[in-house]
Structure formats: C-alpha cells, structure tokens
Amino acid sequence: MSAEFDNALNTLMGGLSRPKEDENIKFLEDLVDSLVELCGDDESKWKSLVLALTYKRYHLKAPEAKMSLKEALADKKSDNSSSSRGTVGNGERRIFYIAITHLFQKLLNEEKSNDLVASVLDCLIQIAPLAGGSRDVCTLIESFVGAVLDSNESLMEKNGQCLDFFGQESLSLLVTSGVKLCMDGIQNDKAQETLNNLLQVAADTLDQDKNILEARASGESDKDNKDTALPSTLHVFVPHRDRGKPRKKKKKKTATPATTAKKVPNRQLHNTVAELLIWSRTSLMSSNKAFAGSYNRILESSSDNISNDSKVKAKRALQCLHTIIRKERKKFNEFARKEGFMLSDLFRQDRDALKYQQIVKGKDGDINKLTKLATKSGATNVLSLITTRFASDPSKITHFESVQSLVQGWVTATELDGDTEVDKEVAKQLKEIQLARLKATIRQLRQAYKRTEREIVLASLDSTVDSHVAALLIAAALGKWEIDTDGDAQMSDADTPVDSVGCNLHLPGGVVHTVDSIKKVCDLLMSIISSDPVIFPSMADSDGSATIKAVVNMVERYLKENQTLLAVSSVDLKLPPESIETLVKRNCSIHRHDVDDIQERLNREGAKNGDITISLSWDTHDDLDLHVFLPTGVEISYANRACVEGKATLDVDMNASSPYSNTPVENVFVGDVDKHEEAPHGKYKVVVQNYGYHAKNATSTTEIPWQVVVNKNGEKEKFTGKCLNTGEASDVVACEFEYTGRTVPYKEKEQSPEAAANTVNITTSVGRTLEALTQAIKAVGQQEQMDEVRQLLNEDESGEQTEERPTLSATYEVTNRDRNNMLIFQLPARFQTIVNKVFGGGELSNQCAETIAKRMVRDKIPISELKRAGYPDDIVESVREKMKVV
C-alpha cells in the first residue's frame, strides 16, 4: 500500500501536465480520489498529500518565495546558502485549483464529514495565499461557491426559468437564494466551515488593505519607509458581478437557434454571490449602515413566497450593495495608481509627475512596461529613477520572465547608437538596467540547481535564437563564478570571477564556449541576438531544429561516463539502439528541454494532426486569427471552420472571448494523418490577422509577435512575424507553398522513445518561461540524485556495487519515495509548520528521518551519501542523530 501511495504521489508531483480536456480533468480527479483512499488514517500520508499539492503550485513570484529571497539577500546568502530551504515548485495553478475544488466537492457530497479531508482543505486554505497569492484565494472562492450552487437542483432549475418566468426582479431573488444557501444551507458541517474559513481569509485581507489605505490618507503611516506595509492585490482578483458575464460574441456567420428560456451564466452567478459573501464579512457590515441594512434586506427576501413589492425592494437593496462595493473597489484602484502600481498609466498622463517613491513601490510587471516606454520616449529622468531603485535594493530588481521577454527586451549596441546626449544617456542607463535584470535572472535560476559531483554537458542543438539564449541562461546558472551586484553596472566591465568554474556550452557546428563570467554571458547574448543564425552553423532541418544525427554526435563525441547531457532542442530523442546501449554502458542520462512550446499548447487543446497541419501561436491576450486559403480558393477561418471538399478544419480558435489565455494557439489541419488521407494538391496561403486587442492600453501601434508552424511530409517549417492594427489592416501573409502530395510514408503510432527509455533516464521539459528553465535545471539535478540513490542501495559494505546498474523499474518504489521527499522537504519551512499545526502529531520531516535512519543502519549506508543524494541539511542532521539511537 505504501509503494502504491508513493507511485501515485509521484505521478501528481512529476508526471502530470496541465489538464485541458475533460478526460484529463477526470484523470486528475480520479488520482486525487485514489490518493485520499490510500492515505487512510495515516496522518503522515495526508501531510505528504498537502505538501505535494503545495509543491505543484509554489512558484517564483509567490509571496513566500519573494519573502525568502528578500531574507536571503538581507543575510547575504543569496548564492550559497546551503542550509536554507526554498525550492520552487511547478507553478501549475490549474492542477492546484482542480484538485482542491474536487476535495471540497468530495466533502460537500458526503453525508458524514471526513475530518481528514477537511484538515487537508484547512491547510491548503492557509497555504494558498503564500504559495500562490491573492489570485488563488479568489479563484478557490469562486470554485467553492460554484460547487455549492451547481449542486443545488432547485436553484439551477430556477435559474433556467429566471427571466422568462419570474421577471427581471427575480434575478435579485436568484442571487439572494444563492447567498442564503452558501451562508447556512450546506448540509455537511465541515464543508460549511471550510467555505466560511476561505471567505474570511479574503474578507480579512480586504480589511487589512483598507486599514493601510486609511493610515496612508491620515498620515499615520510613513510612506517613505520602504518597510511600510503595502496592500495586497486581492481587490484586483476578488469576484465581482460582471465577471463571467457574456460578452458580445465574436463574428460568427453560423446562425444561432433562438431559445425561449434565458438564464444567468453560471460563472456570473457564482461571482455575484461570492462578491456579496466576501464583502459582507468585512468591516463594511459594522461601519456602513446602508450596506448592513441592504444586506439584511436581501436575506429576508430569499424566500420564493413573497410579494411583488418585496421583490422590487430586494432588487433595490442589491443595487445599493453593488454601488457601495464598487466605490470600495474604486478606492483601491486610485491608491494603486497613486502609489505607482500602474506606472505605465501615470507615465502616459504626465511623465514628469512620476516620483521615486512611486517607482520604488511599483510592481515588477509595471516596472518592465515603464522601462520600455521610457526607453522609447527617451525619458532619461525615469530611467535614472529605475536604476536608482535597483541599486538601492537588489530585491527590487525584476528578472526577465521568459526567454522571449529577454530576447525582445534586450537592446543591442547597434540599436543604442545615437549622436545626441539624450541618446547616449538613455543607452547608458538602459545598459545598467539590462545588466541588473540579467544578473537577477541568473541568480533566480541558480537557486533551483542542487550541485552534485556529476558533470553536465550542455548543448544547444537547434539554430534558433531562443534555443541558444535558453542554453546560455542555463549555462550561467550551472556555473560557480560569482554574480557581482555591487560593482559598476556597466555592461562593458567584467565581473572578476571568484572560484571561477564555468560551464561549457556547445553550440551547433562544434562551437564551444566556456561561460565563466557575467561579461562572457553579455558578450554571447549580444552576439546571439544581433547576429544572423548562420553564424552558428548546425546540422538542422529547414525549420532550424536539430537532426537526430546532431544528438547522436553529441552522445558519441562528448558524453563520457557518469555524465548528463542537457540538450536544448525541439527534436524528439529517437535514438538508435546502439546509442541507447552506449548510454547504458557509460551510466549516462539525457534531459531534453524544448524552448518552443507550441506542441505542448496543441496537446493541451487537443488539436488534431492532418496530412498538412498549420498552427499559430502568440503570447498575449489579444485575439489573433489564422486564415488558410486552400487550393480550391476556399478560406478556412473562424467564419468558416470546415470545408468537406477541401478536407480542412479549424479545430482550435482561442481568445475570441474571456477567459483569455497568454499562451494561446490556433490550429488548422488538412487531410487526416491517422486515416492516411492526403490533403488536396495545389497552392496554399496562410494569413495572420489581429481581430482585436484585449491587452490593457494597447493601441493601433502595438505590435503582436506571432509564430506559424507548417507541418507537412514529416517536416516542420517555422515562420515569424508581427501584427499591427486590427482587421484587414493587420493582415500579414505568413507563407505560401505548393503541395504536390505526400513524399514520405505515414508513420504508425508507437510508444515515445523517451517514455520507453527509462533505463537511461531520458526525460524532457518544455517552455520559454523562467519557470520552465527552472524545471529543466531541477530535472538534471534530480536525475543525478536518483542515480546516486540507486547506486547507494546496491552497494555492499566494501562500497562496491553488488550488481550491474539497475533499470528504473527495478528500484521504482524507493526512487519515487526519495524523489517525493527531496522535493517536499525543500519547500519553505512555513508550509511544513502549517501542516504540522493542523494535523498535530510529529513533524513529517521527523517521521521521514526516522524511516531513513533505520534503512541506512540496516543497509550500512554512510551519512555522507544521504547528503549527496540531495536531502536538505536539516534532514541530514536529523537522520544523523536518529542513527545513533536506532
């Protein structure tokens, strides 16, 4: 049973990607049910489940992560504090939300309360604001309220008849019935308590934020003190009545059948009810008589058997509540704008009005936008304020969020050339800002890497700028040279390496660079971004991705015994048998990181493959559209999604309406690769159009970068461009090509070589974000740690291996348990404290240490090997003490 639990927990923590389709969501919910059953009455397993879900959510920008970084900088241990916990998890909020909501629904539907499930939810409600932030609290409230309302058949039936049967006033009754149901109508006491606790977290946060605003307004708070508390961002995400409201539908030519029954969209109903439940728990109930009176009035009118006059009064009371809440939200927004949380807005209004204190308190995203605006406008005074902010407090430096943001935001020497004094001053200040952000990015990545003795061979095998930049950042993170943050921040100055051990970066064509200083990073970065890719010759396909020959060449020529290859490449690792054999003999492992995440997006949306597949991706909330003109002249787009004669279908169309995605994709497939059905022959044309901007402050001069991938005859070809303006004025022809038929045989479905090759630890990760690169770095460290654990478990007293290196499946149970523990126990200590306080009993880390100590004494494993396996120092010391008394 223990092994089964370890395996299931390992699937949750490491093997689960973001669920999109119903079947993926069902798999996650079934996995959670299985874990709940396997936990039984074992409190240590329940604690592990809570921390596993926490690990799945915890991310770089989480409040706890920011606090940990600030404390580390204060202690001057940001680069080499080996004893502090603080790993970063997956940052996967959708899995976190679905799993927790499913646990709440499980509790909601049970007649008898499950105290242990309730305790799990109690822990996660406390952890969510720390591991995720304000957004998590609000999203969970919306989900929990939705679960309560949707489970009530009477309320849902009433909603279906709302406008036609009851009349407009009954909309108010529908909302008030939902409020009453959530307040005291839940049959399961534990579920009621859980919802109340979560609502109170949001209400208390709003009250704290309001107190901060009032203290600032009265002058009681020292706004010039950088340690003065700031309000949270909860008011931005808190549910409100317009969220989920249907927007004007995107242009669709297909007629929509008329319906006689109208209803309030479920999500809008959830948000409207949640909004009232939260604000009714704030100080408004005691400080605002109009609010309290109106709220009590709607509760009294929640019954169906009331007069029409009472219905009208209920409607007016609800309108009064909405007006008061809107005014409260307006106060928060005005404060945020005044304090510099919307700096880009202020800059557009009056750039000279910006003050240093506003920039000091500005949010990361706003600082980045402001830097771009100031650079474009030549606002040297604003750039100077930003550099001063970075210099005065390193914790305020905003790292680059992704490879793409670095490439697009990095201004090269050529672009900075100018004759005027203003141009030169802008160039100087921007160089300082870029260097500070680059150092912050490398430092953030270094926190993820657990150093071991195993050597890493790093290679960028594709001939694309994004791949090379991603590999360069990883190389900088793997190096041991000092990141200087105190010296002169001129890009032309070199940091003096201390303990200078650099990482070799292999680029295509046999080019090898030793990345051993910040100056080397800057020089390479400048060369990669400003140079044509031909400077880095590669054995690549037409789309720039490496051939399998390049991977085999790296294995045979550069990968030695007990080494790990970290290959940044989009090519699948379909290694021939002889290369697999070489890896096994040399005790090597491979991790492939694919910077181009378009395939991951397509998989997420369930996109189909055709004989020809044309896909569009971009990275904003805006509504780009894919238009494909077939040889017959027919246009496939949102307005004409399918053509039977042309065998073409648009099966994925995103960002037409909310909720918007910042990782959207669209897909058109022609023919059917699974049915071996060819696409029509002839000329194809692919056009990208911006239907509309959804990003705030976007104008007709805002450019939206995009990428189109055409997959035909087993080969992919990539095209990039930008859309400017909207409608036909924004049209860009991505490509045109002639298709004369399939020239390669259809491939039969087969198991992924990477999935089958677990005997040599071939693993993958995908993405261009800093979080994605962090996962790649952590994956390499975990491979090394797991290999060492396997070796430790197969040594006799003399230290010699008793048998050949086992396959992954031969030590599956132990590997999964150790992997889970290593990840869980590197989470911040505060999460462990919350779990222990709720569940009671001994600390999970203490119980784990006892188990490990018994195993190590039994197997005569030296304590030094435990540290080499990757466990935190505090766990190692705990095991040491327990080994003395086992």
XYZ file of C-alpha atoms in Angstrom, residues 461 546-556 559 565 567 569 571-584 586 588-592 750-764:
51
model
C 21.422 21.880 -30.946
C 18.449 19.741 -34.900
C 18.599 16.454 -36.728
C 18.824 13.219 -34.767
C 22.349 12.949 -36.170
C 23.331 16.001 -34.110
C 22.083 14.349 -30.920
C 23.865 11.077 -31.701
C 27.033 13.028 -32.449
C 26.863 14.741 -29.049
C 26.412 11.397 -27.296
C 29.265 9.674 -29.097
C 29.279 12.385 -23.369
C 23.554 15.630 -21.356
C 20.197 19.246 -24.734
C 16.433 21.122 -28.779
C 13.940 17.213 -31.805
C 12.459 14.054 -30.273
C 15.145 11.817 -28.826
C 14.557 8.867 -31.154
C 17.992 7.434 -30.539
C 19.088 4.278 -32.382
C 19.653 1.102 -30.310
C 23.443 1.447 -30.433
C 23.243 4.934 -28.874
C 20.929 3.657 -26.130
C 23.441 0.892 -25.431
C 26.247 3.450 -25.247
C 24.319 5.477 -22.681
C 23.669 2.438 -20.514
C 28.547 4.806 -19.709
C 24.758 8.442 -18.620
C 21.440 10.243 -18.713
C 19.836 12.809 -21.006
C 17.419 15.629 -20.383
C 15.959 17.463 -23.370
C 4.369 3.958 -31.496
C 5.416 4.496 -27.922
C 7.528 7.574 -27.389
C 11.185 6.591 -27.298
C 11.658 8.976 -24.396
C 8.912 7.222 -22.435
C 10.320 3.794 -23.223
C 13.922 4.658 -22.444
C 13.628 4.860 -18.672
C 16.660 2.606 -18.282
C 18.849 5.563 -19.237
C 16.827 8.395 -17.695
C 15.790 10.240 -20.844
C 13.448 12.990 -19.708
C 12.003 16.179 -21.176
